[in-house]
Coordinates of C-alpha atoms (C1' of nucleotides) in Angstrom, one line a residue:
Chain A
M1 CA 93.6 112.6 120.8
I2 CA 91.4 111.0 118.2
Q3 CA 92.5 107.5 117.2
R4 CA 92.2 105.9 113.8
P5 CA 89.2 103.5 113.6
R6 CA 90.0 99.9 114.2
G7 CA 91.6 98.2 111.2
T8 CA 92.4 101.3 109.3
R9 CA 95.8 102.9 108.4
D10 CA 97.3 106.2 107.7
F11 CA 100.0 106.3 105.0
G12 CA 102.8 108.8 105.3
P13 CA 104.7 110.3 102.4
E14 CA 107.3 107.6 102.1
E15 CA 104.8 104.8 102.2
M16 CA 102.6 106.6 99.7
E17 CA 105.6 106.8 97.3
V18 CA 106.0 103.1 97.5
R19 CA 102.2 102.4 97.2
R20 CA 101.8 104.7 94.2
H21 CA 104.8 103.1 92.6
F22 CA 103.3 99.6 92.7
E23 CA 99.8 100.9 92.0
D24 CA 101.0 102.6 88.8
M25 CA 103.0 99.5 87.9
M26 CA 99.9 97.3 88.1
R27 CA 97.8 99.8 86.1
K28 CA 100.5 100.0 83.4
E29 CA 100.8 96.3 83.2
A30 CA 97.0 95.9 82.8
A31 CA 97.0 98.5 80.0
L32 CA 99.9 96.7 78.4
H33 CA 97.7 93.6 78.3
G34 CA 94.8 95.5 76.7
F35 CA 92.7 96.0 79.8
R36 CA 91.0 99.4 80.5
E37 CA 90.3 100.9 83.9
V38 CA 86.9 101.4 85.5
A39 CA 85.8 102.8 88.8
T40 CA 82.6 102.2 90.7
P41 CA 81.1 103.7 93.9
I42 CA 82.7 102.9 97.2
F43 CA 79.2 102.2 98.7
E44 CA 76.5 100.1 97.1
H45 CA 73.1 98.6 97.9
T46 CA 73.7 95.8 100.4
E47 CA 71.6 93.6 98.2
L48 CA 74.3 93.5 95.5
F49 CA 76.5 91.5 97.8
T50 CA 73.8 89.4 99.5
L51 CA 72.7 88.3 96.0
K52 CA 76.3 87.2 95.2
S53 CA 77.4 85.8 98.5
G54 CA 74.3 85.0 100.5
P55 CA 72.6 86.9 103.4
G56 CA 75.3 85.8 105.8
V57 CA 77.8 88.3 104.4
V58 CA 76.0 91.1 106.1
E59 CA 77.7 90.1 109.3
E60 CA 81.0 90.6 107.7
I61 CA 80.5 93.9 105.9
Y62 CA 80.0 97.5 106.8
A63 CA 76.2 97.7 106.3
F64 CA 73.9 100.4 107.5
Q65 CA 70.8 102.4 106.6
D66 CA 71.3 105.8 105.1
K67 CA 69.2 108.8 106.0
G68 CA 66.6 107.8 103.4
G69 CA 66.2 104.4 104.9
R70 CA 68.2 102.6 102.1
E71 CA 70.1 99.5 102.9
I72 CA 73.7 100.5 102.0
C73 CA 77.1 99.0 102.6
L74 CA 80.7 99.9 102.0
R75 CA 81.9 97.5 99.2
P76 CA 83.6 94.4 100.4
E77 CA 85.0 93.6 97.0
L78 CA 84.8 94.9 93.4
T79 CA 83.7 92.1 91.1
A80 CA 80.0 92.5 92.0
S81 CA 80.1 96.2 91.4
V82 CA 81.9 95.8 88.0
M83 CA 79.3 93.2 86.9
R84 CA 76.4 95.5 88.1
F85 CA 78.0 98.3 86.0
F86 CA 78.5 96.0 83.0
I87 CA 74.8 94.9 83.0
S88 CA 73.5 98.4 83.4
D89 CA 75.7 100.3 81.0
L90 CA 78.4 98.3 79.2
T91 CA 76.6 95.5 77.5
N92 CA 77.0 97.0 74.1
L93 CA 80.7 97.4 74.2
P94 CA 82.7 95.1 71.8
R95 CA 83.7 91.8 73.4
P96 CA 85.8 90.5 74.9
L97 CA 85.5 93.3 77.4
K98 CA 88.7 93.5 79.3
L99 CA 88.4 95.7 82.4
F100 CA 90.5 96.4 85.5
Y101 CA 90.1 98.3 88.7
F102 CA 92.0 99.5 91.8
G103 CA 90.3 100.7 94.9
Q104 CA 89.7 100.3 98.6
C105 CA 87.2 97.7 100.0
F106 CA 85.9 97.3 103.6
R107 CA 85.1 94.3 105.7
Y108 CA 83.9 94.2 109.2
E109 CA 86.3 91.5 110.5
R110 CA 88.8 91.0 113.2
P111 CA 92.1 92.7 112.0
Q112 CA 95.3 90.7 112.1
A113 CA 98.5 90.4 110.2
G114 CA 97.7 91.3 106.6
R115 CA 94.0 91.8 107.3
Y116 CA 92.6 95.2 107.7
R117 CA 89.0 96.6 107.7
E118 CA 90.0 99.0 105.0
F119 CA 92.1 97.4 102.3
F120 CA 93.0 97.8 98.7
Q121 CA 92.3 95.5 95.8
F122 CA 93.6 95.4 92.2
G123 CA 91.5 93.3 89.9
A124 CA 90.5 92.5 86.4
E125 CA 87.6 90.9 84.6
I126 CA 87.3 89.6 81.1
I127 CA 83.6 89.6 80.2
G128 CA 81.8 87.8 77.5
S129 CA 84.2 85.0 76.5
P130 CA 84.1 81.4 77.6
T131 CA 87.3 80.0 76.1
P132 CA 90.5 78.6 77.6
E133 CA 92.3 81.5 76.0
T134 CA 90.2 83.8 78.2
D135 CA 91.2 82.0 81.4
A136 CA 94.9 82.0 80.3
E137 CA 94.8 85.7 79.6
A138 CA 93.4 86.4 83.1
I139 CA 95.9 84.3 84.8
G140 CA 98.5 85.7 82.6
L141 CA 97.8 89.3 83.7
A142 CA 97.9 88.3 87.4
A143 CA 101.2 86.4 86.8
A144 CA 102.7 89.3 84.8
I145 CA 101.9 91.8 87.5
L146 CA 103.4 89.7 90.3
E147 CA 106.5 89.0 88.1
R148 CA 106.8 92.7 87.5
T149 CA 106.7 93.6 91.2
G150 CA 109.9 91.7 91.7
L151 CA 108.3 89.3 94.1
R152 CA 109.9 85.8 93.9
D153 CA 108.4 83.5 96.5
Y154 CA 104.9 82.8 95.5
R155 CA 102.9 79.9 93.9
I156 CA 100.2 80.1 91.3
R157 CA 97.9 77.2 91.8
I158 CA 95.3 76.4 89.1
G159 CA 92.3 74.1 89.5
H160 CA 89.0 73.4 87.9
I161 CA 85.7 73.0 89.6
G162 CA 84.5 70.9 86.7
I163 CA 86.8 68.1 87.5
L164 CA 85.1 67.3 90.8
R165 CA 81.7 68.2 89.4
E166 CA 82.2 65.7 86.6
M167 CA 83.3 63.0 89.1
L168 CA 80.3 63.7 91.3
A169 CA 77.9 63.7 88.3
R170 CA 79.2 60.4 87.2
A171 CA 78.5 59.1 90.7
G172 CA 74.9 60.5 90.5
V173 CA 75.3 63.8 92.3
S174 CA 74.8 66.8 90.0
G175 CA 73.7 70.4 90.0
D176 CA 73.0 72.1 93.3
A177 CA 73.2 68.8 95.2
A178 CA 77.0 69.0 94.6
L179 CA 77.4 72.4 96.2
P180 CA 77.5 71.5 99.9
I181 CA 80.0 68.8 99.1
L182 CA 82.2 71.1 97.2
Q183 CA 82.1 73.6 100.0
R184 CA 83.3 71.0 102.5
L185 CA 86.0 70.0 100.1
D186 CA 87.1 73.6 99.7
K187 CA 87.6 73.8 103.5
K188 CA 89.4 70.5 103.6
E189 CA 86.7 69.1 105.9
Y190 CA 87.0 65.6 104.5
P191 CA 85.0 63.6 107.1
E192 CA 82.1 66.0 106.6
A193 CA 82.4 65.8 102.8
E194 CA 82.6 62.0 102.9
A195 CA 79.4 61.8 105.1
L196 CA 77.6 64.0 102.6
M197 CA 78.7 61.9 99.6
A198 CA 77.7 58.7 101.3
Q199 CA 74.3 60.3 102.2
A200 CA 73.9 61.1 98.5
G201 CA 74.3 57.5 97.7
M202 CA 77.8 57.4 96.4
G203 CA 79.9 54.3 96.7
R204 CA 83.1 53.9 98.6
E205 CA 85.2 53.8 95.5
A206 CA 83.7 57.0 94.1
I207 CA 84.1 58.8 97.4
D208 CA 87.7 57.9 97.7
G209 CA 88.3 59.0 94.1
V210 CA 86.9 62.4 94.8
I211 CA 88.9 62.9 98.0
A212 CA 92.1 61.7 96.2
T213 CA 91.5 64.2 93.4
T214 CA 91.3 67.2 95.7
Q215 CA 94.8 66.3 96.9
V216 CA 96.2 66.3 93.4
T217 CA 98.9 69.0 93.3
G218 CA 102.1 69.6 91.4
P219 CA 103.3 70.2 87.9
I220 CA 101.0 69.8 84.9
T221 CA 101.9 66.1 84.5
V222 CA 99.7 65.3 87.6
L223 CA 96.8 65.8 85.2
D224 CA 97.8 62.7 83.2
G225 CA 95.6 60.5 85.4
V226 CA 92.6 62.8 85.2
Q227 CA 89.9 62.0 82.6
G228 CA 87.2 64.2 81.2
P229 CA 86.8 67.5 79.5
A230 CA 87.7 69.6 82.5
G231 CA 91.2 68.1 82.7
A232 CA 91.7 68.6 79.0
Y233 CA 90.6 72.2 79.5
I234 CA 93.1 73.0 82.2
R235 CA 95.9 71.4 80.1
E236 CA 94.9 73.8 77.3
V237 CA 95.0 76.9 79.6
Y238 CA 98.4 75.7 80.9
D239 CA 99.8 75.3 77.3
I240 CA 98.7 78.8 76.4
L241 CA 100.3 80.3 79.5
Q242 CA 103.5 78.4 78.7
A243 CA 103.5 79.8 75.2
M244 CA 103.3 83.3 76.7
G245 CA 106.4 82.5 78.8
F246 CA 105.0 81.8 82.2
S247 CA 106.5 78.8 83.9
N248 CA 105.8 79.5 87.6
L249 CA 102.5 77.5 87.6
S250 CA 101.2 74.4 89.3
V251 CA 98.1 72.5 89.3
D252 CA 96.1 72.1 92.5
L253 CA 92.7 70.4 92.2
G254 CA 92.1 71.2 95.8
V255 CA 91.3 74.8 94.8
V256 CA 87.6 74.4 94.7
R257 CA 85.9 77.7 95.9
G258 CA 82.5 76.3 96.9
L259 CA 80.5 79.1 95.5
A260 CA 77.7 78.5 93.0
Y261 CA 78.8 81.1 90.5
Y262 CA 82.2 79.7 89.7
T263 CA 81.8 77.7 86.5
G264 CA 85.2 76.2 85.7
M265 CA 88.8 77.3 86.1
V266 CA 89.7 78.6 89.5
F267 CA 93.1 79.8 90.7
E268 CA 94.9 81.1 93.8
V269 CA 98.3 82.6 94.5
D270 CA 99.9 82.6 97.9
A271 CA 103.1 84.0 99.3
P272 CA 104.3 81.6 102.0
K273 CA 106.3 84.3 103.9
L274 CA 103.1 86.0 105.0
G275 CA 101.9 83.5 107.6
A276 CA 98.2 83.0 108.4
E277 CA 96.9 85.5 105.8
K278 CA 99.1 84.4 102.9
Q279 CA 96.7 84.4 99.9
I280 CA 97.6 87.4 97.7
C281 CA 95.4 86.6 94.7
G282 CA 92.3 84.6 93.8
G283 CA 90.1 84.3 90.8
G284 CA 88.4 82.1 88.2
S285 CA 85.7 81.9 85.6
Y286 CA 82.2 82.6 86.7
S287 CA 78.7 83.5 85.7
L288 CA 77.2 86.3 87.8
S289 CA 75.3 88.6 85.6
E290 CA 72.1 86.6 85.6
L291 CA 72.1 86.9 89.4
F292 CA 71.9 90.6 89.1
G293 CA 69.2 90.5 86.5
G294 CA 71.2 90.5 83.3
E295 CA 71.5 87.8 80.6
K296 CA 73.9 85.0 81.3
V297 CA 77.5 86.0 80.4
F298 CA 80.6 84.0 81.0
S299 CA 83.5 85.9 82.6
T300 CA 86.8 85.3 84.1
G301 CA 88.4 87.6 86.7
F302 CA 90.7 87.8 89.6
A303 CA 91.6 90.2 92.5
I304 CA 95.0 90.9 93.9
G305 CA 95.2 91.8 97.6
F306 CA 97.3 95.0 97.2
D307 CA 98.3 95.3 100.9
R308 CA 99.3 91.7 101.2
T309 CA 101.3 91.9 98.0
L310 CA 103.2 94.9 99.4
L311 CA 103.8 93.1 102.7
A312 CA 105.2 90.1 100.7
I313 CA 107.4 92.4 98.7
Q314 CA 108.7 94.0 101.9
A315 CA 109.3 90.7 103.5
E316 CA 111.5 89.7 100.6
G317 CA 113.4 93.0 100.7
V318 CA 112.7 94.0 97.2
E319 CA 114.4 97.3 96.5
F320 CA 112.5 100.5 95.9
V321 CA 114.3 103.6 94.7
R322 CA 112.8 106.7 96.2
P323 CA 112.1 109.4 93.5
G324 CA 113.4 112.5 95.3
I325 CA 113.5 115.8 93.5
T326 CA 115.7 117.1 90.8
A327 CA 116.6 120.6 92.0
Y328 CA 116.6 122.5 95.3
V329 CA 117.0 126.2 94.8
V330 CA 119.0 128.0 97.5
P331 CA 119.0 131.8 97.8
V332 CA 122.2 133.0 99.4
T333 CA 121.0 136.4 100.6
D334 CA 117.7 138.1 101.1
S335 CA 118.2 140.1 97.9
A336 CA 118.5 136.9 95.9
R337 CA 115.1 135.4 97.1
M338 CA 113.1 136.8 94.3
R339 CA 115.6 135.4 91.8
A340 CA 115.3 132.0 93.5
F341 CA 111.5 132.1 93.0
Q342 CA 112.0 133.1 89.3
V343 CA 114.3 130.1 88.9
V344 CA 112.1 127.6 90.6
G345 CA 109.1 128.8 88.6
M346 CA 111.0 128.5 85.4
L347 CA 112.2 124.9 86.3
R348 CA 108.7 123.8 87.3
R349 CA 107.2 125.2 84.1
A350 CA 109.8 123.3 82.1
G351 CA 108.7 120.1 83.9
V352 CA 111.7 119.8 86.1
S353 CA 110.8 118.9 89.7
A354 CA 112.1 121.7 91.9
D355 CA 111.8 123.0 95.4
V356 CA 113.0 126.2 97.0
D357 CA 113.9 127.4 100.5
I358 CA 110.8 129.0 102.2
M359 CA 112.2 129.1 105.7
R360 CA 114.8 131.8 105.0
R361 CA 117.6 129.5 106.1
G362 CA 121.3 130.0 105.5
V363 CA 123.2 128.2 102.7
G364 CA 124.6 125.5 105.0
K365 CA 121.2 124.5 106.4
S366 CA 119.6 124.6 103.0
L367 CA 122.1 122.2 101.6
R368 CA 121.5 120.0 104.5
Y369 CA 117.8 120.0 103.8
A370 CA 118.4 119.5 100.1
S371 CA 120.4 116.4 101.0
S372 CA 117.7 115.1 103.4
I373 CA 114.9 115.3 100.7
N374 CA 117.2 113.5 98.3
A375 CA 117.6 116.4 95.8
K376 CA 119.8 115.5 92.9
Y377 CA 121.1 119.1 92.5
A378 CA 121.3 122.3 94.5
V379 CA 120.8 125.5 92.5
I380 CA 122.6 128.3 94.4
V381 CA 121.6 131.9 93.7
G382 CA 123.5 134.8 95.2
E383 CA 125.0 138.2 94.4
K384 CA 127.8 136.7 92.3
E385 CA 125.3 134.7 90.2
L386 CA 122.9 137.7 89.9
E387 CA 125.6 139.8 88.2
S388 CA 126.2 137.3 85.4
D389 CA 122.5 136.2 85.1
S390 CA 123.6 132.6 86.0
V391 CA 123.3 130.1 88.9
T392 CA 125.7 127.7 90.6
L393 CA 124.7 124.1 89.9
R394 CA 125.9 121.7 92.6
D395 CA 125.7 118.0 92.1
M396 CA 124.6 116.7 95.5
A397 CA 126.2 113.3 95.1
S398 CA 129.7 114.3 93.9
G399 CA 129.9 117.9 95.3
E400 CA 131.0 119.2 91.9
Q401 CA 129.9 122.7 91.0
S402 CA 129.7 124.8 87.9
L403 CA 128.4 128.2 86.9
V404 CA 125.4 127.8 84.5
R405 CA 123.6 130.5 82.5
A406 CA 120.1 130.7 83.9
E407 CA 118.3 130.1 80.6
E408 CA 120.3 126.9 80.0
L409 CA 119.4 125.5 83.4
P410 CA 116.2 123.6 82.5
K411 CA 117.9 121.9 79.6
R412 CA 120.9 120.9 81.8
L413 CA 118.6 119.4 84.4
K414 CA 116.4 117.5 82.0
E415 CA 119.4 115.4 80.8
Chain B
rG1 C1' 83.0 85.9 118.2
rC2 C1' 87.5 83.2 120.9
rC3 C1' 92.9 82.7 122.9
rG4 C1' 97.5 85.0 124.1
rG5 C1' 101.5 89.2 123.9
rG6 C1' 101.8 94.6 123.8
rA7 C1' 100.9 100.3 124.1
rU8 C1' 106.4 105.5 127.4
rG9 C1' 108.3 112.5 122.9
rG10 C1' 107.6 112.0 115.4
rG11 C1' 110.3 106.7 115.0
rG12 C1' 113.0 103.1 118.2
rU13 C1' 113.6 102.3 123.5
rA14 C1' 115.1 102.0 129.5
rG15 C1' 112.3 102.2 133.8
rC16 C1' 107.2 98.4 135.6
rC17 C1' 108.2 92.4 138.7
rU18 C1' 110.1 95.3 144.1
rG19 C1' 104.9 102.4 143.7
rG20 C1' 108.7 107.6 146.0
rU21 C1' 112.7 114.2 143.8
rU22 C1' 113.4 116.8 137.5
rA23 C1' 111.2 109.6 133.5
rU24 C1' 116.7 106.9 130.4
rC25 C1' 119.2 106.5 125.9
rC26 C1' 119.5 106.5 120.4
rU27 C1' 117.4 108.8 116.2
rG28 C1' 114.6 112.5 114.0
rU29 C1' 112.6 118.2 114.4
rG30 C1' 114.0 123.6 115.1
rG31 C1' 118.2 126.9 116.3
rG32 C1' 123.5 127.8 117.1
rA33 C1' 129.1 126.8 116.7
rC34 C1' 129.6 127.9 110.6
rU35 C1' 126.2 135.7 108.3
rG36 C1' 128.3 131.8 100.3
rU37 C1' 128.4 125.4 100.7
rG38 C1' 125.3 119.5 103.0
rG39 C1' 126.4 114.3 104.7
rA40 C1' 131.0 114.6 110.5
rU41 C1' 131.3 116.6 115.5
rC42 C1' 129.7 119.6 119.7
rC43 C1' 126.1 122.8 122.2
rC44 C1' 121.1 124.7 123.1
rU45 C1' 115.6 124.2 122.5
rA46 C1' 111.0 121.8 122.0
rG47 C1' 108.6 117.1 122.5
rA48 C1' 105.9 111.2 125.9
rC49 C1' 103.9 107.5 130.4
rC50 C1' 96.7 105.0 125.3
rC51 C1' 91.8 106.5 127.9
rG52 C1' 88.7 106.1 132.3
rC53 C1' 87.7 104.4 137.2
rG54 C1' 89.8 102.4 141.6
rU55 C1' 93.7 101.2 145.6
rU56 C1' 97.4 104.4 148.1
rC57 C1' 100.1 109.8 151.8
rA58 C1' 102.0 108.8 146.7
rA59 C1' 100.7 105.3 140.3
rA60 C1' 104.3 105.0 134.0
rU61 C1' 104.7 101.1 137.9
rC62 C1' 99.3 97.6 141.4
rG63 C1' 93.7 96.3 140.2
rC64 C1' 89.2 96.7 137.0
rG65 C1' 86.9 98.4 132.5
rG66 C1' 87.5 100.4 127.6
rU67 C1' 90.3 101.6 123.0
rC68 C1' 94.0 100.4 119.6
rU69 C1' 97.8 97.1 118.0
rC70 C1' 100.7 92.4 117.1
rG71 C1' 100.4 86.8 116.7
rG72 C1' 97.0 82.7 116.3
rC73 C1' 91.7 80.4 115.9
rC74 C1' 86.8 81.2 113.2
rC75 C1' 85.8 83.5 108.6
rC76 C1' 87.8 84.8 104.0
rA77 C1' 83.2 86.7 98.5

RNA sequence: GCCGGGAUGGGGUAGCCUGGUUAUCCUGUGGGACUGUGGAUCCCUAGACCCGCGUUCAAAUCGCGGUCUCGGCCCCA
């Protein structure tokens, strides 16, 4: 028997019903917020990702040479692809450009709970707008989607890279020199961060101030003690989100994301029930296009880990109602089979979901099957019904039956 | 890349330590009891020891290697 490749999954009919349900929900919510969907190739030139994340990422992605000798990889994320697409073809669209995507990504990593080699991301980007309103709108979509899924136990933590950058700049460490320090702080490696700051000539007081700031978490009021434009900026983002009706938000200045292209606001969402791999969403404002050869354009985006979000939803026992089918058509005798196919054809043409016995089973077995596929009604067609050009409509939940004229059936079932 | 659990019909499991006839039970699949009425009950049927090598008269059971999986570390764009 051939096994699935490591870290991949098959999805059966039941699971796909659940997945499509939430996928559609996310798409609808994005459209509701004025975002429009894009799709990009599942494989890209490896260079796209080494430009964004450094040469080291090659170790963690599915990278290979194709038959023409090109360096190709399966995409490990979608932001880079969307920005590539934007630079090459979408720069003349009216701004702000609000895009979303849903698709699978691949990473060559050790699988564990909530981590697969093939996984699905939903994400959105707002391109060409550098305002707090933009950041609020991005966080707002992420928050609205999570709210809509029915998930309850999660935390949205908002931070700002500028706050630490300003502190470091005031202490004489600016630009690229700050990057390694931010990376250490992001990983909570405080001794290493302190050493780097001391090396850069920062005083004890300044160092302690920076460390203390990364540990600032809680409601918006924790920003009261933070000076500078970045703090004011986050307050503004927060006020806008509150105006839109989102309250499940907290500030966490320890969200740093030590990557060069993040320019300001950054945020993360995690679902504590998930264990080690509990982050379900991450994003922020960034400037990537110039890395890929375009002009500098400010953007804000985020990505939701679709699989982890579903795991969190399941862990909380959020209910999902299986769609089932409206009608199951049951021919009683062999002579009624043609009639059954006429009826099922008529129903389907009218937009009523309908199925029909194709195993030549008896009425008892067919009703049993109708019940097992969660059919709302059984439509029974036999000699009696043939004579009066009608069918017997049986409500599968109550067991009530009535004789219905065939031409009235679609109308009855659409109610 | 590292550490530790695990893999038995479609799903869930017993058996493994202490090797020995036809591999347990539940559920699900197909058929029947019930040739015009489901969810209950009963009967029948089909269906499994992850792969390879080794030890042994004999391996689901013991040993080695591999694959996959679960939990954690590293990483997490």
